[in-house]
Coordinates of C-alpha atoms in Angstrom, one line a residue:
M979 CA 253.5 80.2 -79.0
S980 CA 251.1 83.0 -77.7
K981 CA 250.8 84.4 -80.9
I982 CA 249.5 81.1 -82.2
K983 CA 246.9 80.9 -79.6
I984 CA 245.5 84.2 -80.1
L985 CA 245.1 83.7 -83.7
V986 CA 243.3 80.5 -83.3
F987 CA 241.1 82.1 -80.8
V988 CA 240.6 84.9 -83.2
S989 CA 239.7 82.2 -86.1
T990 CA 237.1 80.6 -83.7
L991 CA 235.3 83.9 -83.3
G992 CA 235.2 84.3 -87.0
L993 CA 237.2 87.3 -87.0
A994 CA 239.9 88.8 -89.5
I995 CA 243.1 89.9 -88.7
F996 CA 243.1 93.7 -88.2
S997 CA 245.3 96.2 -89.4
P998 CA 246.0 98.5 -87.8
I999 CA 246.3 97.0 -84.3
S1000 CA 242.7 97.3 -82.0
W1001 CA 243.5 97.2 -78.5
A1002 CA 241.6 97.8 -75.1
V1003 CA 242.9 100.2 -72.3
G1004 CA 240.8 100.3 -69.1
N1005 CA 237.2 100.3 -70.1
F1006 CA 237.7 101.7 -73.5
I1007 CA 238.1 99.5 -76.8
Q1008 CA 239.9 101.3 -79.6
L1009 CA 238.7 100.3 -83.3
T1010 CA 238.9 101.9 -86.7
Q1011 CA 236.1 102.1 -88.9
Q1012 CA 237.4 99.4 -90.9
Q1013 CA 237.6 97.1 -87.9
F1014 CA 234.2 97.9 -86.9
D1015 CA 232.8 97.2 -90.4
N1016 CA 234.7 93.8 -90.5
L1017 CA 233.2 92.6 -87.2
G1018 CA 229.6 93.3 -88.3
I1019 CA 228.6 95.1 -85.3
K1020 CA 225.3 97.0 -85.2
T1021 CA 224.4 99.9 -83.2
G1022 CA 221.2 101.3 -82.1
K1023 CA 219.9 103.8 -79.5
L1024 CA 218.6 102.9 -76.3
E1025 CA 214.8 102.2 -76.1
P1026 CA 213.0 103.5 -73.0
A1027 CA 211.1 100.8 -71.1
S1028 CA 208.5 101.9 -68.7
H1029 CA 207.9 98.4 -67.3
I1030 CA 210.0 95.9 -65.7
P1031 CA 209.4 92.3 -66.2
L1032 CA 209.4 90.4 -62.7
F1033 CA 208.6 86.7 -63.4
T1034 CA 206.7 84.1 -65.6
A1035 CA 203.8 82.0 -64.4
P1036 CA 201.5 79.3 -66.4
A1037 CA 197.9 80.6 -67.4
K1038 CA 195.0 79.6 -69.1
V1039 CA 192.7 81.5 -71.3
V1040 CA 189.0 81.3 -70.3
V1041 CA 185.6 82.9 -71.3
P1042 CA 184.2 85.2 -68.6
P1043 CA 181.1 83.3 -66.8
A1044 CA 178.7 86.0 -68.0
N1045 CA 179.6 85.3 -71.7
D1046 CA 179.6 81.5 -71.5
F1047 CA 176.4 79.6 -72.0
V1048 CA 175.4 76.0 -72.1
V1049 CA 172.4 75.5 -74.4
S1050 CA 170.1 72.8 -73.5
T1051 CA 166.7 71.0 -74.4
S1052 CA 163.9 71.7 -71.8
Q1053 CA 162.2 68.3 -72.6
A1054 CA 163.1 65.0 -73.3
G1055 CA 163.0 63.8 -77.2
L1056 CA 165.0 63.1 -80.1
V1057 CA 167.5 65.3 -81.9
V1058 CA 166.2 65.4 -85.4
K1059 CA 168.2 68.3 -87.0
V1060 CA 171.5 69.8 -85.7
N1061 CA 172.5 73.2 -87.6
A1062 CA 175.7 74.4 -86.0
S1063 CA 179.1 73.0 -85.6
V1064 CA 182.2 73.8 -83.6
G1065 CA 183.8 77.2 -84.7
D1066 CA 180.6 78.5 -86.2
K1067 CA 179.5 81.8 -85.7
V1068 CA 176.0 82.3 -84.6
A1069 CA 173.7 85.2 -83.8
K1070 CA 171.4 85.5 -80.9
G1071 CA 168.1 83.6 -81.4
E1072 CA 169.5 81.6 -84.4
L1073 CA 168.4 78.0 -84.7
L1074 CA 170.8 75.6 -83.6
G1075 CA 168.7 72.5 -83.8
L1076 CA 165.1 70.8 -83.4
V1077 CA 164.1 68.0 -80.9
N1078 CA 161.1 66.0 -81.5
S1079 CA 159.2 65.9 -77.8
P1080 CA 156.3 63.9 -76.7
D1081 CA 156.4 65.7 -73.5
L1082 CA 155.9 69.0 -75.4
L1083 CA 152.7 67.7 -76.8
T1084 CA 151.6 66.8 -73.2
L1085 CA 152.2 70.4 -72.2
Q1086 CA 150.2 71.8 -75.0
G1087 CA 147.3 69.5 -74.2
N1088 CA 147.6 70.7 -70.5
Y1089 CA 147.5 74.3 -71.7
L1090 CA 144.2 73.9 -73.7
K1091 CA 142.8 71.8 -70.9
A1092 CA 143.6 74.6 -68.6
V1093 CA 142.2 77.6 -71.1
G1094 CA 139.1 75.5 -71.2
A1095 CA 138.7 75.1 -67.5
L1096 CA 139.2 78.8 -67.4
K1097 CA 136.6 79.6 -69.8
L1098 CA 134.2 77.5 -67.7
A1099 CA 135.0 79.0 -64.5
S1100 CA 134.6 82.5 -65.9
A1101 CA 131.3 81.9 -67.1
T1102 CA 130.1 80.1 -64.0
Y1103 CA 131.5 83.1 -62.1
N1104 CA 129.8 85.9 -64.2
R1105 CA 126.6 83.7 -63.9
D1106 CA 126.6 83.4 -60.2
K1107 CA 127.5 86.9 -59.8
K1108 CA 124.5 88.2 -61.7
L1109 CA 122.0 85.7 -59.7
R1110 CA 123.7 86.9 -56.6
K1111 CA 122.6 90.6 -57.5
E1112 CA 119.0 89.2 -58.3
G1113 CA 119.1 87.5 -54.8
V1114 CA 118.5 84.1 -56.3
I1115 CA 121.7 82.7 -54.7
S1116 CA 123.6 83.4 -51.6
G1117 CA 126.8 85.2 -51.4
R1118 CA 128.5 81.9 -50.4
N1119 CA 127.8 80.4 -53.9
E1120 CA 129.2 83.4 -55.5
Q1121 CA 132.3 83.4 -53.4
E1122 CA 132.8 79.6 -54.4
A1123 CA 132.4 80.5 -58.1
F1124 CA 134.8 83.2 -57.7
S1125 CA 137.5 81.1 -55.8
L1126 CA 137.4 78.4 -58.7
Y1127 CA 137.5 81.3 -61.4
N1128 CA 140.9 82.3 -59.6
A1129 CA 142.3 78.8 -59.4
S1130 CA 141.5 78.4 -62.9
I1131 CA 143.6 81.7 -63.8
I1132 CA 146.4 80.2 -61.9
D1133 CA 146.4 76.9 -63.6
M1134 CA 146.1 78.5 -67.1
N1135 CA 149.3 80.7 -66.5
E1136 CA 151.3 78.1 -65.1
A1137 CA 150.6 75.9 -68.1
K1138 CA 151.4 78.8 -70.4
Q1139 CA 154.8 79.3 -68.4
L1140 CA 155.5 75.8 -68.8
L1141 CA 155.1 76.0 -72.6
Q1142 CA 157.5 79.3 -72.7
F1143 CA 160.2 77.3 -70.8
A1144 CA 159.6 74.6 -73.3
G1145 CA 160.7 77.1 -76.1
M1146 CA 157.4 77.9 -77.5
T1147 CA 157.2 81.6 -78.3
P1148 CA 154.1 84.0 -77.4
A1149 CA 153.3 83.6 -81.4
N1150 CA 153.4 79.9 -81.1
I1151 CA 151.0 80.0 -77.9
K1152 CA 148.8 82.1 -79.6
Q1153 CA 148.5 80.0 -82.8
L1154 CA 147.7 77.3 -80.3
D1155 CA 144.9 79.0 -78.9
S1156 CA 143.6 80.1 -82.3
T1157 CA 143.8 76.7 -84.2
G1158 CA 144.4 74.1 -81.4
R1159 CA 147.3 72.7 -83.6
F1160 CA 150.0 70.9 -81.6
V1161 CA 153.7 71.9 -82.4
S1162 CA 155.8 68.6 -81.8
Q1163 CA 159.3 70.1 -82.2
I1164 CA 161.1 72.1 -79.9
S1165 CA 163.2 74.7 -81.6
V1166 CA 166.9 75.1 -79.9
K1167 CA 168.1 78.4 -80.4
S1168 CA 171.5 80.6 -79.3
P1169 CA 170.9 82.5 -76.3
I1170 CA 173.7 85.2 -77.5
S1171 CA 175.8 86.0 -80.4
G1172 CA 179.0 84.3 -80.4
R1173 CA 180.9 81.2 -81.3
V1174 CA 180.0 77.6 -80.9
L1175 CA 182.7 76.0 -78.5
E1176 CA 181.2 72.4 -78.4
R1177 CA 178.6 70.4 -79.7
M1178 CA 177.6 67.5 -77.5
V1179 CA 174.8 65.9 -79.6
V1180 CA 174.6 64.4 -83.3
S1181 CA 170.9 64.0 -85.2
G1182 CA 169.4 60.9 -84.0
T1183 CA 170.3 61.3 -80.3
R1184 CA 167.7 60.6 -77.7
V1185 CA 168.3 63.2 -75.0
D1186 CA 166.9 63.7 -71.5
A1187 CA 165.2 67.1 -70.2
M1188 CA 167.8 69.9 -69.6
A1189 CA 170.4 67.8 -71.4
P1190 CA 173.2 70.0 -72.9
L1191 CA 173.4 70.4 -76.6
Y1192 CA 175.9 73.1 -77.1
R1193 CA 178.3 75.5 -75.7
V1194 CA 178.0 79.1 -77.1
A1195 CA 180.4 81.9 -75.9
N1196 CA 180.8 85.6 -76.7
L1197 CA 184.4 85.9 -77.2
D1198 CA 184.7 89.6 -77.2
E1199 CA 186.5 89.7 -73.8
L1200 CA 188.7 86.8 -72.5
W1201 CA 190.3 86.3 -69.1
L1202 CA 193.8 84.9 -68.0
E1203 CA 193.4 82.5 -65.1
I1204 CA 197.1 82.8 -63.6
N1205 CA 198.8 80.4 -61.2
I1206 CA 200.9 82.9 -59.1
P1207 CA 203.7 80.7 -57.5
H1208 CA 203.6 81.5 -53.5
E1209 CA 207.2 82.9 -53.6
H1210 CA 205.8 85.7 -55.9
I1211 CA 202.4 86.5 -54.0
S1212 CA 203.8 89.6 -52.2
D1213 CA 205.2 90.7 -55.6
I1214 CA 202.2 91.3 -57.4
K1215 CA 199.2 93.8 -57.1
I1216 CA 195.8 94.7 -58.6
G1217 CA 196.7 96.6 -61.9
D1218 CA 199.9 94.7 -62.7
Q1219 CA 200.5 94.0 -66.5
V1220 CA 201.1 90.7 -67.9
Q1221 CA 202.2 89.9 -71.3
V1222 CA 201.7 86.4 -72.8
E1223 CA 205.0 85.1 -74.2
N1224 CA 205.6 85.0 -77.9
T1225 CA 202.4 87.1 -78.7
L1226 CA 201.5 90.7 -78.2
V1227 CA 198.7 90.0 -75.9
E1228 CA 198.8 91.9 -72.9
A1229 CA 196.3 91.9 -69.9
E1230 CA 195.6 93.6 -66.5
I1231 CA 195.7 92.0 -63.4
T1232 CA 192.0 92.6 -61.8
V1233 CA 191.5 90.0 -59.2
L1234 CA 193.9 88.2 -56.7
G1235 CA 192.7 85.1 -54.8
Q1236 CA 192.4 84.8 -51.3
S1237 CA 193.4 81.4 -50.9
V1238 CA 196.3 79.1 -51.7
N1239 CA 196.1 76.0 -53.7
P1240 CA 197.3 73.2 -51.5
E1241 CA 198.4 70.9 -53.9
N1242 CA 200.8 73.2 -55.8
Q1243 CA 201.2 76.2 -53.6
T1244 CA 199.8 78.9 -56.1
I1245 CA 197.2 81.6 -55.7
L1246 CA 194.8 82.3 -58.8
A1247 CA 194.9 85.5 -60.2
R1248 CA 192.5 86.9 -63.0
A1249 CA 193.7 89.2 -65.7
V1250 CA 191.5 90.9 -68.3
I1251 CA 192.9 90.7 -71.9
K1252 CA 193.1 94.1 -73.3
D1253 CA 193.5 93.2 -77.1
K1254 CA 193.7 89.7 -78.7
Q1255 CA 196.0 91.1 -81.4
S1256 CA 194.6 89.1 -84.1
K1257 CA 197.0 88.3 -86.8
G1258 CA 194.9 88.7 -90.0
N1259 CA 191.4 86.7 -88.8
Q1260 CA 193.3 84.3 -86.6
P1261 CA 193.4 85.3 -82.8
S1262 CA 196.8 85.1 -80.9
V1263 CA 195.2 83.3 -78.2
R1264 CA 192.1 81.0 -77.8
V1265 CA 189.8 79.8 -75.2
G1266 CA 191.4 76.7 -73.3
Q1267 CA 194.8 77.6 -74.5
K1268 CA 197.7 77.0 -71.8
V1269 CA 200.3 79.8 -72.2
T1270 CA 203.4 81.4 -70.3
I1271 CA 202.8 84.9 -69.0
Q1272 CA 205.2 87.5 -67.7
V1273 CA 204.1 89.8 -64.9
I1274 CA 205.1 93.4 -65.6
Q1275 CA 205.3 96.3 -63.4
D1276 CA 205.5 100.2 -63.8
T1277 CA 208.8 101.7 -62.7
D1278 CA 209.7 105.7 -62.3
T1279 CA 213.3 104.6 -62.6
E1280 CA 215.1 105.3 -66.0
T1281 CA 215.3 101.8 -67.7
Y1282 CA 216.1 100.6 -71.2
R1283 CA 215.5 97.7 -73.2
L1284 CA 218.3 96.0 -75.0
P1285 CA 218.7 92.7 -76.9
D1286 CA 220.5 90.1 -75.0
A1287 CA 223.1 89.9 -77.9
G1288 CA 224.7 93.4 -76.8
I1289 CA 224.9 92.4 -73.3
A1290 CA 228.3 91.0 -71.9
H1291 CA 228.9 89.4 -68.3
N1292 CA 232.3 89.0 -66.5
D1293 CA 233.1 88.3 -63.0
G1294 CA 229.4 88.5 -62.1
K1295 CA 228.8 92.0 -63.5
T1296 CA 227.2 93.1 -66.6
Y1297 CA 228.3 95.4 -69.2
V1298 CA 227.3 97.2 -72.5
F1299 CA 229.4 98.8 -75.2
I1300 CA 228.6 102.5 -76.1
R1301 CA 230.0 103.5 -79.4
D1302 CA 232.5 106.4 -79.4
K1303 CA 234.2 107.9 -82.4
N1304 CA 237.4 105.8 -81.8
G1305 CA 235.9 102.7 -80.5
F1306 CA 233.5 101.5 -77.6
K1307 CA 233.4 102.6 -73.9
I1308 CA 232.5 99.7 -71.7
S1309 CA 229.7 100.7 -69.1
E1310 CA 228.4 98.5 -66.2
V1311 CA 224.5 98.2 -66.1
A1312 CA 222.1 96.2 -63.9
I1313 CA 219.5 93.8 -65.2
L1314 CA 216.2 94.5 -63.8
G1315 CA 214.3 91.9 -65.6
K1316 CA 214.2 89.5 -68.9
Q1317 CA 211.8 89.2 -71.7
S1318 CA 211.8 87.2 -74.9
D1319 CA 213.2 90.1 -76.8
G1320 CA 216.0 91.0 -74.5
S1321 CA 216.5 92.4 -71.1
V1322 CA 215.5 95.6 -69.2
I1323 CA 218.4 97.6 -67.7
S1324 CA 219.6 100.4 -65.8
G1325 CA 222.7 102.5 -65.8
T1326 CA 224.2 105.6 -66.1
F1327 CA 222.8 106.9 -69.7
S1328 CA 222.1 110.2 -71.1
G1329 CA 219.4 108.3 -73.3
N1330 CA 220.9 109.5 -76.5
E1331 CA 224.3 106.7 -76.6
D1332 CA 224.4 104.7 -79.5
I1333 CA 224.8 101.1 -78.2
A1334 CA 226.2 97.9 -79.6
I1335 CA 223.2 95.7 -80.0
N1336 CA 224.9 92.4 -81.3
N1337 CA 228.5 90.9 -81.0
A1338 CA 228.9 91.7 -77.3
A1339 CA 230.8 88.3 -77.0
T1340 CA 233.2 89.6 -79.6
L1341 CA 233.7 92.7 -77.9
K1342 CA 234.2 91.3 -74.7
A1343 CA 236.9 89.3 -76.0
L1344 CA 238.5 92.4 -77.4
W1345 CA 238.4 94.2 -74.1
L1346 CA 239.8 91.2 -71.9
G1347 CA 242.6 91.1 -74.6
L1348 CA 241.7 87.6 -75.8
G1349 CA 240.8 88.9 -79.4
S1350 CA 243.7 91.3 -80.3
G1351 CA 246.1 90.6 -83.1
E1352 CA 249.3 91.8 -84.5

């Protein structure tokens, strides 16, 4: 009856009946080369690991504030042209749209009036200054003319600044000075080179002054805003590394928040992404994306990375299987951390061992005497 149970177990594992017999003595499993091949066991060298994964946490990909711009219109008006769409790459100064603005016409009229008033005040002051030298008028009259002249300079500069704030370039203003011809459209231009993240209007939309039209960002640098659980607050420090799960993206923690979110008892940590590791032309992470990260710390301890398929558990302990010319030695190890591609372990190794990297469950069964056959 016991032989039948053993054969059923072996069949369940998908094993063949071996000849000659395989057996385990203490912490050693004896296998012939044929048995090794039949089991489909793969071996590999230990891969040194310089980092220990600590814990995972949710995070969000964001743009640094200095690289994120909302592009708005300085004056109320009617949007008559929209040039850029979400995702477009734009250069600094590139035209994004046009807005017809009656308020811009008013500003230009005020500017020309201020220029005219300045010319008159300048002529009056020069005349009174000459008459004062000739003794025709008093010094008081000259001083009054000088005061009006200074006030006119201030009014003209203010009107000119308002035109520049409205989007008119020095060349536009110079042309207005020389021709007196008004411009009715505000040119909305990109303040930086980057990508269009949002478009808030379409052609034909009436907008108020300072209404947002676009959001443009420079994506050369991205951050991760990480919600660190309160139980792990004492485990992290500035300079710790994080890795975005299921990607090659790594980042470094540069800021740790000084307050705890009362709603979820987390602190906000900021990590600067080192390399977005694009696949072809597609980035691995995108602005606004919610991801899961793993916090990783440097270690001076000799640690190794091993696939989970090469690790066995028994009675609360963890083991790996070291290849020997006659089979496998069983060695106890400690798991220091887990990653998506395996676990980080420590143990008594020279570093040159051939380790079973798969079928640990099968080897465990043979070790415990569950899969031996006659």
